[in-house]
Amino acid sequence: MAKVGLREWMALAPVFASGKLARYGDDTGGPLLRFEADFCAKFGVQHALTMSSGTGALISALVAAGIGPGDEVLVPAYTWIATAAAPLAAGAVPVLVDIDQTLTMDPADILRKITPQTKAIIPVHMSNMVCDMDSIMQIAREHHLIVIEDACQAVGLTYKDKRTGTIGDLGAYSFNQFKNINIGEGGAVVTNDPQLFARARMYHDIGSLFRGHLDNANEPPMLGVNFKASQIQGAMLNVQLKRLDPMIARMRKRYDLMTEIVSKSDRMRIGPHNDVANAAGLHVIFETPDDARQFAEENKRGVYRLYDSSRHVYTNWQPVLQQRSGHPAMNPYNWTDRKIEYTPDMCAQTLDILKRTCRISLGENYPAALMAYLARRMIRQGPTASGKLSYATT
């Protein structure tokens, strides 16, 4: 995660002194407008809109794309629950898709899960592992589906020289304390489509009708909510954005360093990556769940078995699996053309992969020498797997 320090504190002082803390309290646009302009320039995208959270960004993107009651949205079975909850907030329902060994959506299962009611795909770049966006975009275009990239856990990463979140029709980012840009809480939506941008901006601000926007792409006023960010967040974002690429460069250096060491072990295999030349997330795959569990127990510092991170595993999303909403009359599952069913074993491939996989932190805020030492320590511990390991390619 990104560090927060003295520079963020200093950036806040002028905002506090001005007394103009709200998004639209400063006629100049304030720090938020500067951040959005710089973000667009750095990420090569036409429009960026800062939000109060990544969840708000996902919901706003779905609403902007016209996703709603009766629609199905494909989401991965391994992600933060907000990815599955966002379609429900827009009135649509999530359909769960298996991941493959890259820890991201399996394009083969996307094809299996598409129905006449499918309207959108939300591929998630999970734990700095990027999706197979070439395959996903091809599927989406062939089936006329909207693609909303969830880049919340991979802010700033690239897939074949394009920033995550800028490849699909819209992209969503999170800036909370666990992300590559860290301001405690925050998010953003990006797009190259002026109409989608105008709709997202109207939806994220219930008072947009009174803001005097003149570039609404001929979109009529629409009722929204309140996902606005503050100028306090904008001030911190301007500092964090400057740190982003240097931090990713450190992650890349440590990925190369640690994979060279860890790959010498026949106990585990380096997890595949959809763009290994730009990889900045490291996971290792074992032959059995017990091997992965033992490895995580031996290396408690910066290592965990993915299945044990319960908040990201679909089997623990009880409100989704039980199809419970705030009010029965507003339950999106009542508005579908077919019965949607979830079962604990519906994404067995995902569960198998998660049980046999451990994520290894790259320790971008620690000396490279320390991370190399930890990597060497990892491969010295525990029993060596007997025989030559063989792994499925799913």
Tab-separated table of C-alpha atoms in Angstrom:
chain	number	residue	atom	x	y	z
A	1	MET	CA	0.000	0.000	0.000
A	2	ALA	CA	1.067	3.605	-0.558
A	3	LYS	CA	2.512	5.525	2.369
A	4	VAL	CA	1.076	8.771	3.716
A	5	GLY	CA	3.355	11.320	5.322
A	6	LEU	CA	4.482	14.910	5.750
A	7	ARG	CA	3.834	15.997	2.168
A	8	GLU	CA	0.135	15.127	2.414
A	9	TRP	CA	-0.092	17.041	5.670
A	10	MET	CA	1.535	20.088	4.080
A	11	ALA	CA	-0.769	19.896	1.045
A	12	LEU	CA	-3.791	20.115	3.323
A	13	ALA	CA	-2.786	23.397	4.963
A	14	PRO	CA	-3.719	25.692	2.030
A	15	VAL	CA	-7.091	23.957	1.671
A	16	PHE	CA	-7.889	24.397	5.338
A	17	ALA	CA	-6.724	28.010	5.196
A	18	SER	CA	-8.992	28.741	2.236
A	19	GLY	CA	-12.031	27.315	3.987
A	20	LYS	CA	-13.161	25.926	0.616
A	21	LEU	CA	-13.395	22.242	1.426
A	22	ALA	CA	-16.336	21.139	-0.731
A	23	ARG	CA	-16.104	19.857	-4.301
A	24	TYR	CA	-17.899	22.866	-5.725
A	25	GLY	CA	-16.900	25.406	-3.074
A	26	ASP	CA	-13.936	26.714	-5.078
A	27	ASP	CA	-14.606	28.564	-8.355
A	28	THR	CA	-11.170	27.516	-9.643
A	29	GLY	CA	-11.963	23.839	-9.196
A	30	GLY	CA	-9.353	23.564	-6.482
A	31	PRO	CA	-7.070	20.560	-5.909
A	32	LEU	CA	-9.662	18.100	-7.247
A	33	LEU	CA	-9.719	19.652	-10.707
A	34	ARG	CA	-5.913	19.693	-10.791
A	35	PHE	CA	-5.806	16.049	-9.802
A	36	GLU	CA	-8.312	15.029	-12.457
A	37	ALA	CA	-6.418	16.899	-15.175
A	38	ASP	CA	-3.105	15.346	-14.142
A	39	PHE	CA	-4.682	11.903	-13.788
A	40	CYS	CA	-6.087	12.123	-17.327
A	41	ALA	CA	-2.703	13.180	-18.695
A	42	LYS	CA	-0.810	10.427	-16.875
A	43	PHE	CA	-3.318	7.691	-17.699
A	44	GLY	CA	-4.059	8.776	-21.261
A	45	VAL	CA	-7.809	9.118	-20.803
A	46	GLN	CA	-10.213	11.933	-21.704
A	47	HIS	CA	-12.343	12.212	-18.557
A	48	ALA	CA	-11.782	11.515	-14.855
A	49	LEU	CA	-14.189	12.113	-11.995
A	50	THR	CA	-13.095	11.789	-8.381
A	51	MET	CA	-15.464	9.926	-6.074
A	52	SER	CA	-15.877	9.340	-2.362
A	53	SER	CA	-14.996	5.639	-2.760
A	54	GLY	CA	-14.226	2.869	-5.222
A	55	THR	CA	-17.651	1.368	-4.525
A	56	GLY	CA	-19.279	4.660	-5.492
A	57	ALA	CA	-17.158	4.690	-8.644
A	58	LEU	CA	-18.384	1.221	-9.661
A	59	ILE	CA	-22.029	2.090	-9.031
A	60	SER	CA	-21.760	5.394	-10.886
A	61	ALA	CA	-20.095	3.677	-13.839
A	62	LEU	CA	-22.881	1.093	-14.056
A	63	VAL	CA	-25.611	3.721	-13.878
A	64	ALA	CA	-23.806	5.857	-16.450
A	65	ALA	CA	-23.746	2.847	-18.795
A	66	GLY	CA	-27.500	2.379	-18.423
A	67	ILE	CA	-27.267	-0.895	-16.491
A	68	GLY	CA	-30.375	-1.554	-14.411
A	69	PRO	CA	-33.308	-3.835	-13.541
A	70	GLY	CA	-33.414	-7.113	-15.442
A	71	ASP	CA	-29.766	-6.872	-16.508
A	72	GLU	CA	-27.052	-9.374	-15.622
A	73	VAL	CA	-23.478	-8.291	-14.956
A	74	LEU	CA	-20.570	-10.738	-15.026
A	75	VAL	CA	-18.222	-10.384	-12.039
A	76	PRO	CA	-15.356	-12.594	-10.833
A	77	ALA	CA	-15.813	-14.991	-7.927
A	78	TYR	CA	-12.622	-13.641	-6.342
A	79	THR	CA	-12.756	-9.911	-5.561
A	80	TRP	CA	-13.917	-7.506	-2.878
A	81	ILE	CA	-17.671	-7.876	-2.355
A	82	ALA	CA	-18.291	-4.363	-3.696
A	83	THR	CA	-17.754	-5.644	-7.243
A	84	ALA	CA	-20.760	-7.946	-6.835
A	85	ALA	CA	-22.774	-5.462	-4.780
A	86	ALA	CA	-22.429	-2.575	-7.250
A	87	PRO	CA	-24.732	-4.140	-9.897
A	88	LEU	CA	-27.335	-4.742	-7.177
A	89	ALA	CA	-27.157	-1.076	-6.188
A	90	ALA	CA	-27.947	-0.213	-9.814
A	91	GLY	CA	-30.881	-2.661	-9.891
A	92	ALA	CA	-29.071	-5.373	-11.871
A	93	VAL	CA	-27.787	-8.750	-10.614
A	94	PRO	CA	-24.256	-10.187	-10.541
A	95	VAL	CA	-23.427	-13.475	-12.252
A	96	LEU	CA	-20.272	-15.065	-10.859
A	97	VAL	CA	-17.437	-16.076	-13.177
A	98	ASP	CA	-14.488	-18.330	-12.328
A	99	ILE	CA	-10.959	-17.002	-12.174
A	100	ASP	CA	-7.978	-18.746	-13.740
A	101	GLN	CA	-4.474	-19.064	-12.315
A	102	THR	CA	-3.728	-15.414	-13.069
A	103	LEU	CA	-6.272	-14.679	-10.269
A	104	THR	CA	-8.424	-12.788	-12.751
A	105	MET	CA	-11.527	-13.589	-14.808
A	106	ASP	CA	-11.280	-16.716	-16.922
A	107	PRO	CA	-12.321	-15.716	-20.465
A	108	ALA	CA	-13.518	-19.285	-21.124
A	109	ASP	CA	-15.971	-19.057	-18.221
A	110	ILE	CA	-17.124	-15.614	-19.345
A	111	LEU	CA	-18.334	-17.247	-22.552
A	112	ARG	CA	-20.132	-19.953	-20.569
A	113	LYS	CA	-21.921	-17.408	-18.369
A	114	ILE	CA	-23.242	-15.050	-21.057
A	115	THR	CA	-27.036	-15.074	-21.479
A	116	PRO	CA	-29.458	-12.868	-23.429
A	117	GLN	CA	-29.791	-10.797	-20.242
A	118	THR	CA	-26.050	-10.137	-19.894
A	119	LYS	CA	-25.311	-6.466	-20.432
A	120	ALA	CA	-21.904	-5.832	-18.863
A	121	ILE	CA	-18.651	-7.376	-17.671
A	122	ILE	CA	-16.663	-6.118	-14.680
A	123	PRO	CA	-13.167	-7.582	-14.975
A	124	VAL	CA	-11.150	-7.039	-11.794
A	125	HIS	CA	-7.402	-6.444	-11.864
A	126	MET	CA	-6.919	-8.247	-8.573
A	127	SER	CA	-3.975	-7.658	-6.220
A	128	ASN	CA	-1.987	-5.937	-8.981
A	129	MET	CA	-2.606	-8.891	-11.307
A	130	VAL	CA	-3.991	-7.634	-14.618
A	131	CYS	CA	-6.796	-9.299	-16.566
A	132	ASP	CA	-6.546	-10.773	-20.056
A	133	MET	CA	-8.076	-7.640	-21.497
A	134	ASP	CA	-7.476	-8.594	-25.127
A	135	SER	CA	-9.706	-11.647	-24.756
A	136	ILE	CA	-12.254	-9.853	-22.586
A	137	MET	CA	-12.607	-6.917	-24.956
A	138	GLN	CA	-12.974	-9.246	-27.932
A	139	ILE	CA	-15.734	-11.178	-26.161
A	140	ALA	CA	-17.459	-7.955	-25.141
A	141	ARG	CA	-17.438	-6.531	-28.657
A	142	GLU	CA	-18.694	-9.766	-30.199
A	143	HIS	CA	-21.571	-9.915	-27.705
A	144	HIS	CA	-22.236	-6.134	-27.514
A	145	LEU	CA	-21.407	-5.886	-23.812
A	146	ILE	CA	-20.260	-2.904	-21.765
A	147	VAL	CA	-16.878	-3.359	-20.041
A	148	ILE	CA	-16.346	-1.607	-16.714
A	149	GLU	CA	-12.837	-2.269	-15.445
A	150	ASP	CA	-12.477	-2.598	-11.690
A	151	ALA	CA	-8.921	-1.336	-11.289
A	152	CYS	CA	-9.358	-0.592	-7.595
A	153	GLN	CA	-6.642	-3.078	-6.618
A	154	ALA	CA	-4.274	-2.196	-9.448
A	155	VAL	CA	-4.192	1.600	-9.700
A	156	GLY	CA	-1.490	2.687	-12.116
A	157	LEU	CA	-0.566	-0.765	-13.414
A	158	THR	CA	-0.314	-1.345	-17.152
A	159	TYR	CA	-1.547	-4.036	-19.492
A	160	LYS	CA	0.394	-3.995	-22.756
A	161	ASP	CA	1.287	-0.316	-22.356
A	162	LYS	CA	-2.241	0.765	-21.416
A	163	ARG	CA	-3.145	1.749	-17.877
A	164	THR	CA	-5.604	-0.499	-16.106
A	165	GLY	CA	-9.046	1.089	-16.055
A	166	THR	CA	-8.583	2.847	-19.407
A	167	ILE	CA	-9.123	-0.131	-21.727
A	168	GLY	CA	-12.848	-0.768	-21.247
A	169	ASP	CA	-15.771	1.608	-21.701
A	170	LEU	CA	-15.327	2.895	-18.150
A	171	GLY	CA	-12.855	2.278	-15.353
A	172	ALA	CA	-13.190	2.466	-11.571
A	173	TYR	CA	-10.447	3.090	-9.024
A	174	SER	CA	-10.167	3.041	-5.261
A	175	PHE	CA	-7.894	5.244	-3.189
A	176	ASN	CA	-8.432	3.732	0.252
A	177	GLN	CA	-5.706	2.857	2.725
A	178	PHE	CA	-4.922	-0.518	1.109
A	179	LYS	CA	-4.435	0.732	-2.442
A	180	ASN	CA	-1.599	2.019	-4.659
A	181	ILE	CA	-2.932	5.540	-4.114
A	182	ASN	CA	-3.887	6.036	-0.476
A	183	ILE	CA	-5.940	8.888	0.959
A	184	GLY	CA	-7.870	6.789	3.479
A	185	GLU	CA	-11.044	6.669	1.371
A	186	GLY	CA	-11.691	7.788	-2.181
A	187	GLY	CA	-12.141	6.655	-5.761
A	188	ALA	CA	-12.532	7.743	-9.368
A	189	VAL	CA	-14.303	6.928	-12.624
A	190	VAL	CA	-12.594	7.368	-15.989
A	191	THR	CA	-13.875	7.126	-19.557
A	192	ASN	CA	-13.227	8.436	-23.063
A	193	ASP	CA	-16.945	8.772	-23.758
A	194	PRO	CA	-18.344	12.268	-23.018
A	195	GLN	CA	-21.890	10.936	-22.645
A	196	LEU	CA	-20.861	8.321	-20.080
A	197	PHE	CA	-18.853	10.968	-18.244
A	198	ALA	CA	-21.801	13.382	-18.146
A	199	ARG	CA	-24.116	10.676	-16.787
A	200	ALA	CA	-21.589	9.587	-14.147
A	201	ARG	CA	-21.112	13.188	-13.059
A	202	MET	CA	-24.852	13.759	-12.738
A	203	TYR	CA	-25.404	10.528	-10.834
A	204	HIS	CA	-22.543	11.077	-8.370
A	205	ASP	CA	-23.959	14.469	-7.329
A	206	ILE	CA	-27.624	14.882	-6.444
A	207	GLY	CA	-27.163	18.637	-6.799
A	208	SER	CA	-25.715	18.467	-10.305
A	209	LEU	CA	-28.849	20.076	-11.700
A	210	PHE	CA	-27.769	23.325	-10.056
A	211	ARG	CA	-24.039	23.240	-10.925
A	212	GLY	CA	-24.348	24.918	-14.310
A	213	HIS	CA	-22.489	22.250	-16.266
A	214	LEU	CA	-22.601	23.167	-19.949
A	215	ASP	CA	-20.954	20.027	-21.337
A	216	ASN	CA	-23.523	17.357	-20.532
A	217	ALA	CA	-23.329	15.767	-23.994
A	218	ASN	CA	-27.005	16.588	-24.580
A	219	GLU	CA	-27.959	14.304	-21.687
A	220	PRO	CA	-31.147	15.359	-19.864
A	221	PRO	CA	-30.892	15.896	-16.102
A	222	MET	CA	-31.001	12.676	-14.079
A	223	LEU	CA	-31.518	12.135	-10.371
A	224	GLY	CA	-28.398	11.054	-8.530
A	225	VAL	CA	-26.979	10.363	-5.098
A	226	ASN	CA	-23.961	11.832	-3.308
A	227	PHE	CA	-20.611	10.230	-4.051
A	228	LYS	CA	-18.732	13.539	-4.295
A	229	ALA	CA	-15.157	13.881	-3.099
A	230	SER	CA	-13.859	16.847	-1.101
A	231	GLN	CA	-10.993	19.231	-1.751
A	232	ILE	CA	-9.268	17.662	1.250
A	233	GLN	CA	-9.131	14.405	-0.703
A	234	GLY	CA	-7.990	16.297	-3.790
A	235	ALA	CA	-5.040	17.832	-1.967
A	236	MET	CA	-3.837	14.426	-0.795
A	237	LEU	CA	-4.408	12.888	-4.224
A	238	ASN	CA	-2.122	15.403	-5.905
A	239	VAL	CA	0.714	14.297	-3.629
A	240	GLN	CA	-0.036	10.601	-3.989
A	241	LEU	CA	-0.255	10.743	-7.786
A	242	LYS	CA	3.353	11.947	-7.983
A	243	ARG	CA	4.461	8.951	-5.928
A	244	LEU	CA	2.554	6.366	-7.952
A	245	ASP	CA	4.932	5.540	-10.796
A	246	PRO	CA	8.075	5.470	-8.628
A	247	MET	CA	6.280	3.073	-6.268
A	248	ILE	CA	5.227	0.817	-9.151
A	249	ALA	CA	8.816	0.843	-10.420
A	250	ARG	CA	9.955	-0.416	-7.007
A	251	MET	CA	7.293	-3.135	-7.157
A	252	ARG	CA	8.493	-4.173	-10.612
A	253	LYS	CA	12.110	-4.348	-9.416
A	254	ARG	CA	11.156	-6.501	-6.460
A	255	TYR	CA	8.985	-8.743	-8.622
A	256	ASP	CA	11.938	-9.535	-10.876
A	257	LEU	CA	14.271	-9.968	-7.910
A	258	MET	CA	11.976	-12.227	-5.901
A	259	THR	CA	10.706	-14.360	-8.766
A	260	GLU	CA	14.284	-15.136	-9.775
A	261	ILE	CA	14.881	-16.504	-6.285
A	262	VAL	CA	11.547	-18.204	-5.668
A	263	SER	CA	11.519	-19.887	-9.088
A	264	LYS	CA	14.515	-21.975	-7.987
A	265	SER	CA	12.293	-23.916	-5.605
A	266	ASP	CA	10.569	-27.078	-6.854
A	267	ARG	CA	8.120	-26.783	-3.974
A	268	MET	CA	5.954	-24.197	-5.742
A	269	ARG	CA	5.413	-22.503	-9.072
A	270	ILE	CA	5.313	-18.778	-9.859
A	271	GLY	CA	1.742	-17.867	-10.763
A	272	PRO	CA	1.147	-16.839	-14.379
A	273	HIS	CA	0.596	-13.206	-15.350
A	274	ASN	CA	-1.298	-11.734	-18.299
A	275	ASP	CA	1.518	-9.221	-18.907
A	276	VAL	CA	4.642	-10.549	-17.222
A	277	ALA	CA	6.813	-7.780	-18.688
A	278	ASN	CA	4.937	-5.285	-16.493
A	279	ALA	CA	4.137	-7.604	-13.579
A	280	ALA	CA	3.877	-6.011	-10.142
A	281	GLY	CA	1.997	-8.687	-8.217
A	282	LEU	CA	3.463	-12.010	-7.077
A	283	HIS	CA	1.696	-15.261	-6.195
A	284	VAL	CA	2.846	-18.855	-6.028
A	285	ILE	CA	0.835	-21.997	-6.718
A	286	PHE	CA	1.191	-25.325	-4.908
A	287	GLU	CA	0.148	-28.836	-5.785
A	288	THR	CA	-2.177	-29.215	-2.773
A	289	PRO	CA	-4.085	-26.934	-0.400
A	290	ASP	CA	-2.086	-28.325	2.533
A	291	ASP	CA	1.183	-27.303	0.862
A	292	ALA	CA	-0.104	-23.761	0.444
A	293	ARG	CA	-1.403	-23.628	4.001
A	294	GLN	CA	1.927	-24.832	5.392
A	295	PHE	CA	3.846	-22.266	3.338
A	296	ALA	CA	1.665	-19.450	4.668
A	297	GLU	CA	2.118	-20.663	8.247
A	298	GLU	CA	5.895	-20.767	7.818
A	299	ASN	CA	6.059	-17.279	6.327
A	300	LYS	CA	3.670	-15.115	8.288
A	301	ARG	CA	5.375	-11.900	7.227
A	302	GLY	CA	3.977	-10.749	3.892
A	303	VAL	CA	2.504	-14.106	2.838
A	304	TYR	CA	-1.050	-15.394	2.982
A	305	ARG	CA	-3.075	-18.132	1.348
A	306	LEU	CA	-5.716	-16.535	-0.848
A	307	TYR	CA	-8.536	-18.779	0.319
A	308	ASP	CA	-7.985	-17.564	3.876
A	309	SER	CA	-8.629	-13.943	2.862
A	310	SER	CA	-12.325	-14.637	3.317
A	311	ARG	CA	-13.587	-11.165	2.431
A	312	HIS	CA	-12.531	-11.712	-1.194
A	313	VAL	CA	-13.967	-15.228	-1.661
A	314	TYR	CA	-17.493	-15.428	-3.053
A	315	THR	CA	-18.598	-18.140	-0.605
A	316	ASN	CA	-18.492	-15.522	2.160
A	317	TRP	CA	-20.684	-12.938	0.419
A	318	GLN	CA	-23.782	-13.921	2.372
A	319	PRO	CA	-26.062	-10.981	1.427
A	320	VAL	CA	-25.374	-11.742	-2.245
A	321	LEU	CA	-25.659	-15.529	-2.012
A	322	GLN	CA	-28.865	-15.232	0.016
A	323	GLN	CA	-30.172	-12.509	-2.308
A	324	ARG	CA	-31.101	-10.164	0.525
A	325	SER	CA	-31.657	-6.455	-0.101
A	326	GLY	CA	-32.629	-3.505	2.072
A	327	HIS	CA	-36.316	-3.890	1.254
A	328	PRO	CA	-38.038	-6.896	-0.368
A	329	ALA	CA	-39.924	-4.714	-2.830
A	330	MET	CA	-36.619	-3.243	-4.046
A	331	ASN	CA	-34.843	-6.571	-4.482
A	332	PRO	CA	-33.258	-6.747	-7.973
A	333	TYR	CA	-33.636	-10.536	-8.016
A	334	ASN	CA	-37.400	-10.001	-8.330
A	335	TRP	CA	-36.878	-8.153	-11.610
A	336	THR	CA	-34.928	-10.801	-13.553
A	337	ASP	CA	-36.295	-12.735	-16.536
A	338	ARG	CA	-34.822	-15.971	-15.216
A	339	LYS	CA	-34.183	-17.384	-11.787
A	340	ILE	CA	-30.704	-16.554	-10.515
A	341	GLU	CA	-29.220	-19.167	-8.231
A	342	TYR	CA	-25.971	-19.243	-6.281
A	343	THR	CA	-24.434	-22.300	-4.628
A	344	PRO	CA	-21.265	-22.626	-2.511
A	345	ASP	CA	-19.617	-24.836	-5.128
A	346	MET	CA	-20.737	-22.953	-8.239
A	347	CYS	CA	-17.198	-21.707	-8.908
A	348	ALA	CA	-15.231	-24.802	-7.952
A	349	GLN	CA	-12.284	-23.877	-10.153
A	350	THR	CA	-11.905	-20.601	-8.252
A	351	LEU	CA	-11.965	-22.336	-4.874
A	352	ASP	CA	-9.380	-24.893	-5.986
A	353	ILE	CA	-7.009	-22.179	-7.188
A	354	LEU	CA	-7.437	-20.044	-4.069
A	355	LYS	CA	-6.809	-22.978	-1.752
A	356	ARG	CA	-3.530	-23.814	-3.521
A	357	THR	CA	-2.235	-20.270	-3.975
A	358	CYS	CA	-0.331	-17.863	-1.735
A	359	ARG	CA	0.251	-14.201	-2.383
A	360	ILE	CA	3.689	-12.827	-1.561
A	361	SER	CA	4.025	-9.140	-0.753
A	362	LEU	CA	6.658	-7.328	-2.795
A	363	GLY	CA	7.422	-4.979	0.102
A	364	GLU	CA	7.799	-1.895	-2.062
A	365	ASN	CA	8.329	0.242	1.044
A	366	TYR	CA	11.170	-1.960	2.314
A	367	PRO	CA	14.767	-2.313	1.080
A	368	ALA	CA	15.195	-4.644	-1.875
A	369	ALA	CA	17.909	-6.510	0.034
A	370	LEU	CA	15.434	-7.348	2.792
A	371	MET	CA	12.901	-8.692	0.294
A	372	ALA	CA	15.597	-10.801	-1.357
A	373	TYR	CA	16.532	-12.216	2.054
A	374	LEU	CA	12.899	-13.085	2.786
A	375	ALA	CA	12.542	-14.740	-0.613
A	376	ARG	CA	15.636	-16.907	-0.008
A	377	ARG	CA	14.300	-17.785	3.426
A	378	MET	CA	10.991	-18.884	1.894
A	379	ILE	CA	12.562	-21.435	-0.417
A	380	ARG	CA	14.806	-22.855	2.332
A	381	GLN	CA	11.924	-23.645	4.676
A	382	GLY	CA	9.667	-26.677	4.672
A	383	PRO	CA	9.856	-29.985	2.874
A	384	THR	CA	10.668	-30.155	-0.810
A	385	ALA	CA	7.853	-31.481	-2.932
A	386	SER	CA	8.490	-35.058	-4.039
A	387	GLY	CA	8.700	-35.691	-7.754
A	388	LYS	CA	8.087	-33.258	-10.539
A	389	LEU	CA	5.082	-31.027	-10.014
A	390	SER	CA	2.431	-30.808	-12.662
A	391	TYR	CA	-0.208	-28.075	-12.785
A	392	ALA	CA	-3.392	-27.553	-14.707
A	393	THR	CA	-3.355	-24.595	-17.046
A	394	THR	CA	-6.788	-23.341	-16.002
